[in-house]
mmCIF file of C-alpha atoms and ligand atoms in Angstrom:
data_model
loop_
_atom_site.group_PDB
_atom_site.id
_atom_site.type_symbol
_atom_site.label_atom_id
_atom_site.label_comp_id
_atom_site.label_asym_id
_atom_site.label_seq_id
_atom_site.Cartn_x
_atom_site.Cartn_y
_atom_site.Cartn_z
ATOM 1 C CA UNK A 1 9.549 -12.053 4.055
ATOM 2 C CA UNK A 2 6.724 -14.724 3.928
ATOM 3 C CA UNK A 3 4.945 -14.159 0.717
ATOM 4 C CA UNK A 4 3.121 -15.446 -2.165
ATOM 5 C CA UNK A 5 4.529 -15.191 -5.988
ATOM 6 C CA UNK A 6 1.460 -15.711 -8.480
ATOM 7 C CA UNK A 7 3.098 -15.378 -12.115
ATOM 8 C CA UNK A 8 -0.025 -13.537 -14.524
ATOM 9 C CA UNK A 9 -0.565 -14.374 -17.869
ATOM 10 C CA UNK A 10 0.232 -10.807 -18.723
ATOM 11 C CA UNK A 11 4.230 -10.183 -17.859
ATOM 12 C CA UNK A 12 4.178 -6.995 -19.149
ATOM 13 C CA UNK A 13 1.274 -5.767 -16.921
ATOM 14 C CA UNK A 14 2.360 -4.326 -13.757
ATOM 15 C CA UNK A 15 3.059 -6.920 -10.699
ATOM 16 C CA UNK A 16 0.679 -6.040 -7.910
ATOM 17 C CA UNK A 17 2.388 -5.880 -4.502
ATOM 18 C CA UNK A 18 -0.467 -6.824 -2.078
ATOM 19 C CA UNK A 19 -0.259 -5.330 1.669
ATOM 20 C CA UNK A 20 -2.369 -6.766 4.354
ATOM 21 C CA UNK A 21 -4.370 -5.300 7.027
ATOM 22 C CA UNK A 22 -3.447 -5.552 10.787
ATOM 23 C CA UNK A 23 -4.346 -9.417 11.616
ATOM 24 C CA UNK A 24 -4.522 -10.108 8.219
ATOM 25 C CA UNK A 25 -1.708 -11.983 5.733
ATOM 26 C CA UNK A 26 -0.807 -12.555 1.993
ATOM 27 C CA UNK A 27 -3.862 -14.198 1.406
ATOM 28 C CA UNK A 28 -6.510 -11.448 2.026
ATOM 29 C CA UNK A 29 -5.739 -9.116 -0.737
ATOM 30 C CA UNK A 30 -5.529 -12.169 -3.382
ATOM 31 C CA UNK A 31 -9.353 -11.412 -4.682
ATOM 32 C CA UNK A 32 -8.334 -7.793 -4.966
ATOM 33 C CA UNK A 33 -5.833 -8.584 -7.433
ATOM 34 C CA UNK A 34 -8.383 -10.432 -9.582
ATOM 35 C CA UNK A 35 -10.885 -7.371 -9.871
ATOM 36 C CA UNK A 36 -7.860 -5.065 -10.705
ATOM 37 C CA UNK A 37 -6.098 -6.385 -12.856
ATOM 38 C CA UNK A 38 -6.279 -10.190 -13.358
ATOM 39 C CA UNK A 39 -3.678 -10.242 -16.180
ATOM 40 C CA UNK A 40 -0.535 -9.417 -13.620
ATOM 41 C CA UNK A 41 1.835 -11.211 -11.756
ATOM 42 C CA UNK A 42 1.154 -10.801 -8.105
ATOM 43 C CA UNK A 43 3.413 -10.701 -5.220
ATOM 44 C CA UNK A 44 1.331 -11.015 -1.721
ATOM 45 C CA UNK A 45 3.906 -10.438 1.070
ATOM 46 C CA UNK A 46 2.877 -10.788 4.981
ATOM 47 C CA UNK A 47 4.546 -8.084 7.333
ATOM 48 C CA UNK A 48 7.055 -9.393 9.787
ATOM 49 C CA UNK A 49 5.952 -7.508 12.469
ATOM 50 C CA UNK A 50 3.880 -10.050 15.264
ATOM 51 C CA UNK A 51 0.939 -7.617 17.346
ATOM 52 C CA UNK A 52 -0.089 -10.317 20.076
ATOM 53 C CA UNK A 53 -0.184 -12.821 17.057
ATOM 54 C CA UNK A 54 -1.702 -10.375 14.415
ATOM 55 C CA UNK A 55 0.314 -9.609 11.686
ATOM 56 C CA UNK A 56 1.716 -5.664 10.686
ATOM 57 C CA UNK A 57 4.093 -4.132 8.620
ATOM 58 C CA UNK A 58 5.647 -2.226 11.468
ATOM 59 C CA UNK A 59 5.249 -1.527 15.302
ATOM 60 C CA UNK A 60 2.822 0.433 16.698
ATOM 61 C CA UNK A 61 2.797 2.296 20.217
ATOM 62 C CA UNK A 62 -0.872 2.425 19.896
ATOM 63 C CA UNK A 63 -3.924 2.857 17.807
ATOM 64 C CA UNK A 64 -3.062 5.361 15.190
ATOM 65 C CA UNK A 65 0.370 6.159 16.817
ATOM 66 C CA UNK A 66 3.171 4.547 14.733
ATOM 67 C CA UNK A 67 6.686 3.587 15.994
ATOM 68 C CA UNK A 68 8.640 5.431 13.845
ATOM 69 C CA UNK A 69 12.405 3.988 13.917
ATOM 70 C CA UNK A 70 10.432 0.334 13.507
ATOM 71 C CA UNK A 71 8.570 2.260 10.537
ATOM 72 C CA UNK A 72 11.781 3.202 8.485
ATOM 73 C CA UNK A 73 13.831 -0.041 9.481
ATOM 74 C CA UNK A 74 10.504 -1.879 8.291
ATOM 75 C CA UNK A 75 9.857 0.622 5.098
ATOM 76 C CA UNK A 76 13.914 -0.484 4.381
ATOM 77 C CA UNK A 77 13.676 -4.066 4.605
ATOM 78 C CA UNK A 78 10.089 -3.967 2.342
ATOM 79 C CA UNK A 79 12.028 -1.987 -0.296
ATOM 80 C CA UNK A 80 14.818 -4.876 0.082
ATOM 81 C CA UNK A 81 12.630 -7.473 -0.575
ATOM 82 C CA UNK A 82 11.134 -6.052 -3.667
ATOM 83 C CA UNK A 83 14.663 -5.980 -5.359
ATOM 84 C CA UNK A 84 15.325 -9.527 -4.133
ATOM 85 C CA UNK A 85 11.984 -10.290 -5.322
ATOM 86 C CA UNK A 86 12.080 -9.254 -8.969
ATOM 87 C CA UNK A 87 15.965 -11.103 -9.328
ATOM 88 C CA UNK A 88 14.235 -13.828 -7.569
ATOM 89 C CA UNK A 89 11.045 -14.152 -9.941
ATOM 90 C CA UNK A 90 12.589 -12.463 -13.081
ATOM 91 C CA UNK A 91 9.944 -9.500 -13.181
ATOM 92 C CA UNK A 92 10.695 -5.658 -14.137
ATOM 93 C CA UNK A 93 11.576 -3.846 -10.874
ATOM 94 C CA UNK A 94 9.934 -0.486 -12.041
ATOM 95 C CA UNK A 95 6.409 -1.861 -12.678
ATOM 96 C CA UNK A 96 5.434 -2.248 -9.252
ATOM 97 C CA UNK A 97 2.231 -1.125 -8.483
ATOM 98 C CA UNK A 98 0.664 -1.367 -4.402
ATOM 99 C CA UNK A 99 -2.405 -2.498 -3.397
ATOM 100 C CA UNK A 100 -2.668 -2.330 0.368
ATOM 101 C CA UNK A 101 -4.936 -1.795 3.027
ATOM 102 C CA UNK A 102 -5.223 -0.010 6.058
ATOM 103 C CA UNK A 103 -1.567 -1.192 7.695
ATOM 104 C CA UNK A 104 -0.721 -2.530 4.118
ATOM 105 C CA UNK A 105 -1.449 1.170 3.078
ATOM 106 C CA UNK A 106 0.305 2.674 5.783
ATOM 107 C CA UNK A 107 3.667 0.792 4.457
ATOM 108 C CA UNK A 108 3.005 1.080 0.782
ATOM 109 C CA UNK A 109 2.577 5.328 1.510
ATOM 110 C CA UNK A 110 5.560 4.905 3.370
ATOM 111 C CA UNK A 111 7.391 3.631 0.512
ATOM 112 C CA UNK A 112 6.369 6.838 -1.146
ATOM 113 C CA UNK A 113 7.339 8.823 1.159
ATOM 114 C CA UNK A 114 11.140 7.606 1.512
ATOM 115 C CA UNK A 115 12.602 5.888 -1.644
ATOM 116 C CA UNK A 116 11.977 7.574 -5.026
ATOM 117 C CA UNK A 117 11.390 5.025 -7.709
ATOM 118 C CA UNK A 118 10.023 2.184 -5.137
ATOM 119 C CA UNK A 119 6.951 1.821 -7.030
ATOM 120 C CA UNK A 120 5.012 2.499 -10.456
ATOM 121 C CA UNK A 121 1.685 3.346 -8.634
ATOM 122 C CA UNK A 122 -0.210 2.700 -5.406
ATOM 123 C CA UNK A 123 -3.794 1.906 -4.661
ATOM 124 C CA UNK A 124 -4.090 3.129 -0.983
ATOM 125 C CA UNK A 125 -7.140 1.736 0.977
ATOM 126 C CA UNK A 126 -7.956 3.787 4.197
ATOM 127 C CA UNK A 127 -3.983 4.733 4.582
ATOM 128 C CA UNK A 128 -3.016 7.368 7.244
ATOM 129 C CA UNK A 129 -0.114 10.022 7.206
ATOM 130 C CA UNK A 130 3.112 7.532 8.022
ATOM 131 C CA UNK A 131 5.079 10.075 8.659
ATOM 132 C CA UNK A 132 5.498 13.904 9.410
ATOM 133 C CA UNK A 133 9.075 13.780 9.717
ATOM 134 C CA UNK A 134 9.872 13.597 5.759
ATOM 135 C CA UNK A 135 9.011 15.445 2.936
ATOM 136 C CA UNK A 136 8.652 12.719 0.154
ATOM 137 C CA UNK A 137 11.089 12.359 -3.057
ATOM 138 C CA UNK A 138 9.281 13.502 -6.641
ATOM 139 C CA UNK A 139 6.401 11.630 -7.335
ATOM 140 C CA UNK A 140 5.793 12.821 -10.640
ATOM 141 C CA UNK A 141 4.569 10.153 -12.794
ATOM 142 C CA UNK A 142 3.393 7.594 -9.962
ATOM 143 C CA UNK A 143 -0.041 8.005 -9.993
ATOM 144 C CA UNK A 144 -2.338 7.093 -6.495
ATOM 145 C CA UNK A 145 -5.343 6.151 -5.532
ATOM 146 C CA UNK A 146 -6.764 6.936 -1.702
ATOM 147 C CA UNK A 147 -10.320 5.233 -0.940
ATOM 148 C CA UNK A 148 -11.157 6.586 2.103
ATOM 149 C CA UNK A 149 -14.684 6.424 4.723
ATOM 150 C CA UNK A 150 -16.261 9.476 5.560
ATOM 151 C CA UNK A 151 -17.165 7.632 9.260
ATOM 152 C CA UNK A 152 -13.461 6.021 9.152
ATOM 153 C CA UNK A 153 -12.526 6.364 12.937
ATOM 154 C CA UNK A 154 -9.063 5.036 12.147
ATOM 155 C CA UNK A 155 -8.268 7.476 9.019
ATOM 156 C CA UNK A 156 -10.018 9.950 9.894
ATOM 157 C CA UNK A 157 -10.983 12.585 7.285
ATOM 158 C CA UNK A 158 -8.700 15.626 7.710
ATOM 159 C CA UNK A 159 -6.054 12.908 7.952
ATOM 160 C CA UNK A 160 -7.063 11.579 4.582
ATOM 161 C CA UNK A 161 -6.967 15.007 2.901
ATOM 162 C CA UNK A 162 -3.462 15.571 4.344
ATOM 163 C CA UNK A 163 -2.174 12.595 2.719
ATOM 164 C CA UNK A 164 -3.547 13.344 -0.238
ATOM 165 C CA UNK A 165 -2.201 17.326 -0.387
ATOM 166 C CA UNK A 166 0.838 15.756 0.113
ATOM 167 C CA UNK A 167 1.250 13.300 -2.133
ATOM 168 C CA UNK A 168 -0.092 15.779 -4.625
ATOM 169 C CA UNK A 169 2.458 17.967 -3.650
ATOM 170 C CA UNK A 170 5.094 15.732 -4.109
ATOM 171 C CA UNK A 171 3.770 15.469 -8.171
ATOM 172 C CA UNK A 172 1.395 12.335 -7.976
ATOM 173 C CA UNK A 173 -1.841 12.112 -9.883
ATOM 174 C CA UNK A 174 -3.953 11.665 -6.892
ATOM 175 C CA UNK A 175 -7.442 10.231 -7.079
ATOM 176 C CA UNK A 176 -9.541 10.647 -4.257
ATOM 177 C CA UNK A 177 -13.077 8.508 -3.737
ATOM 178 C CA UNK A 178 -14.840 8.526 -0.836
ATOM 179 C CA UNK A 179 -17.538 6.192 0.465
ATOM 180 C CA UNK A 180 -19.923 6.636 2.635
ATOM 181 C CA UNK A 181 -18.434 4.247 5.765
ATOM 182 C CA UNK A 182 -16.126 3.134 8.477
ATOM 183 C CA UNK A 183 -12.495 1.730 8.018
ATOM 184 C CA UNK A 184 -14.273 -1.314 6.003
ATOM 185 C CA UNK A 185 -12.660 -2.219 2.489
ATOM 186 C CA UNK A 186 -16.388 -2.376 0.283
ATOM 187 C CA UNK A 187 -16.883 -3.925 -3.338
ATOM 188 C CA UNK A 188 -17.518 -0.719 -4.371
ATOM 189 C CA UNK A 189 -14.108 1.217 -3.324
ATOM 190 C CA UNK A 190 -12.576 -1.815 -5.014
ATOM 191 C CA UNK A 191 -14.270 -1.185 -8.301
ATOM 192 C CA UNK A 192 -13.053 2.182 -8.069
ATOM 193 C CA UNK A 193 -9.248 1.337 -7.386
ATOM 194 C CA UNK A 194 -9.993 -1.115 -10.536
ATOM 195 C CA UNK A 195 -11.189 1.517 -12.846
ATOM 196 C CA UNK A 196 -8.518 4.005 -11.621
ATOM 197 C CA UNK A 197 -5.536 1.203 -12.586
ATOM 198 C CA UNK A 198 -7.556 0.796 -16.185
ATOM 199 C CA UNK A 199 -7.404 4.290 -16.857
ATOM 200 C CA UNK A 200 -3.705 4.893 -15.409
ATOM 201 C CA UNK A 201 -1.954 1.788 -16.687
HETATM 202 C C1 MLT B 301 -1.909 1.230 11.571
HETATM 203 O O1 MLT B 301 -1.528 0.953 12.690
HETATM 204 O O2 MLT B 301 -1.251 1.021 10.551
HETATM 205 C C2 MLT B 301 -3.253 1.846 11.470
HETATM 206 O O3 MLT B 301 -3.734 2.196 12.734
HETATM 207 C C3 MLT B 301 -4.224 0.984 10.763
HETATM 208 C C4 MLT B 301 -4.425 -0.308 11.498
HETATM 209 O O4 MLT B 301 -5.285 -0.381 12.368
HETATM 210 O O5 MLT B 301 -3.723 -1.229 11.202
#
């Protein structure tokens, strides 16, 4: 997958996996990493799915309506490349932790949902339910964080809640924060997902 490796100064901080938005690639998220955590590695991939020219992690049918054999052959061949990628750059396998937004987020909670281990932690920005069709493996000890808009037409609220039940249900410390907007990624939701990796890693 086309990506970006960005070795930190800090190799046993965890290696931030950053996941795009739709139309977006693997340099969007790169500020992000700097306000989490600018000690760690960073690996900033860019989905190989093509949406008239925008890139995705997977196919869509349409808004908000996922294609869901492109989802788990997508969801396989992310989990893939993260093996590859810590052989490749020489980095500890478990101490992934996600940072992805909106379609980024959809993946990363995704990864959750099918392959136990896949990551140390997840910083979800306005992700959706990727799937009703699985129940996810234990999450116990993967802590996540879900910044969500209370005006998001995309994720919409209930949606938001039902991600986090589950998750929670599945044993992950979930943190919750809410802001007061649309589907928009704001300094301030950042700051959050900053403090919440301080306190949890
Ligand atoms: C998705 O397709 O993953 C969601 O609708 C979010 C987005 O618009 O990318």
């Amino acid at each position: 997958m086309k990506h970006i490796f960005q070795q930190g100064s800090n190799t046993s901080a965890p290696v931030l996996l950053l996941l795009h938005g739709t139309g977006g690639d693997e340099n969007d998220l790169l500020p992000l990493a700097q306000m989490i955590s600018p000690e760690s590695s960073v690996l900033s991939v860019r989905g190989n799915v093509s949406e008239n020219g925008m890139p995705r992690f997977f196919r869509r049918l349409a808004e908000g309506v996922f294609d869901k054999e492109d989802l788990e052959f997508r969801t396989k061949e992310l989990a893939d490349f993260l093996d590859d990628s810590a052989k490749e750059y020489g980095f500890d396998r478990k101490q992934i932790v996600a940072v992805g937004y909106s379609n980024g987020a959809n993946i990363a909670a995704s990864l959750l949902y099918h392959y136990e281990g896949v990551l140390k932690g997840a910083a979800l920005h306005h992700p959706m339910v990727p799937s009703r069709d699985v129940t996810p493996p234990s999450l116990t000890g993967i802590p996540t964080f879900i910044g969500a808009g209370k005006q998001d037409p995309i994720c919409r609220p209930e949606e938001t809640k039902e991600l986090a039940s589950t998750l929670q249900t599945a044993g992950s410390d979930v943190e919750l924060h809410w802001e007061n907007t649309g589907h928009q990624l704001t300094t301030a939701e950042v700051k959050a997902a900053s403090d919440w990796f301080k306190n949890n890693f």
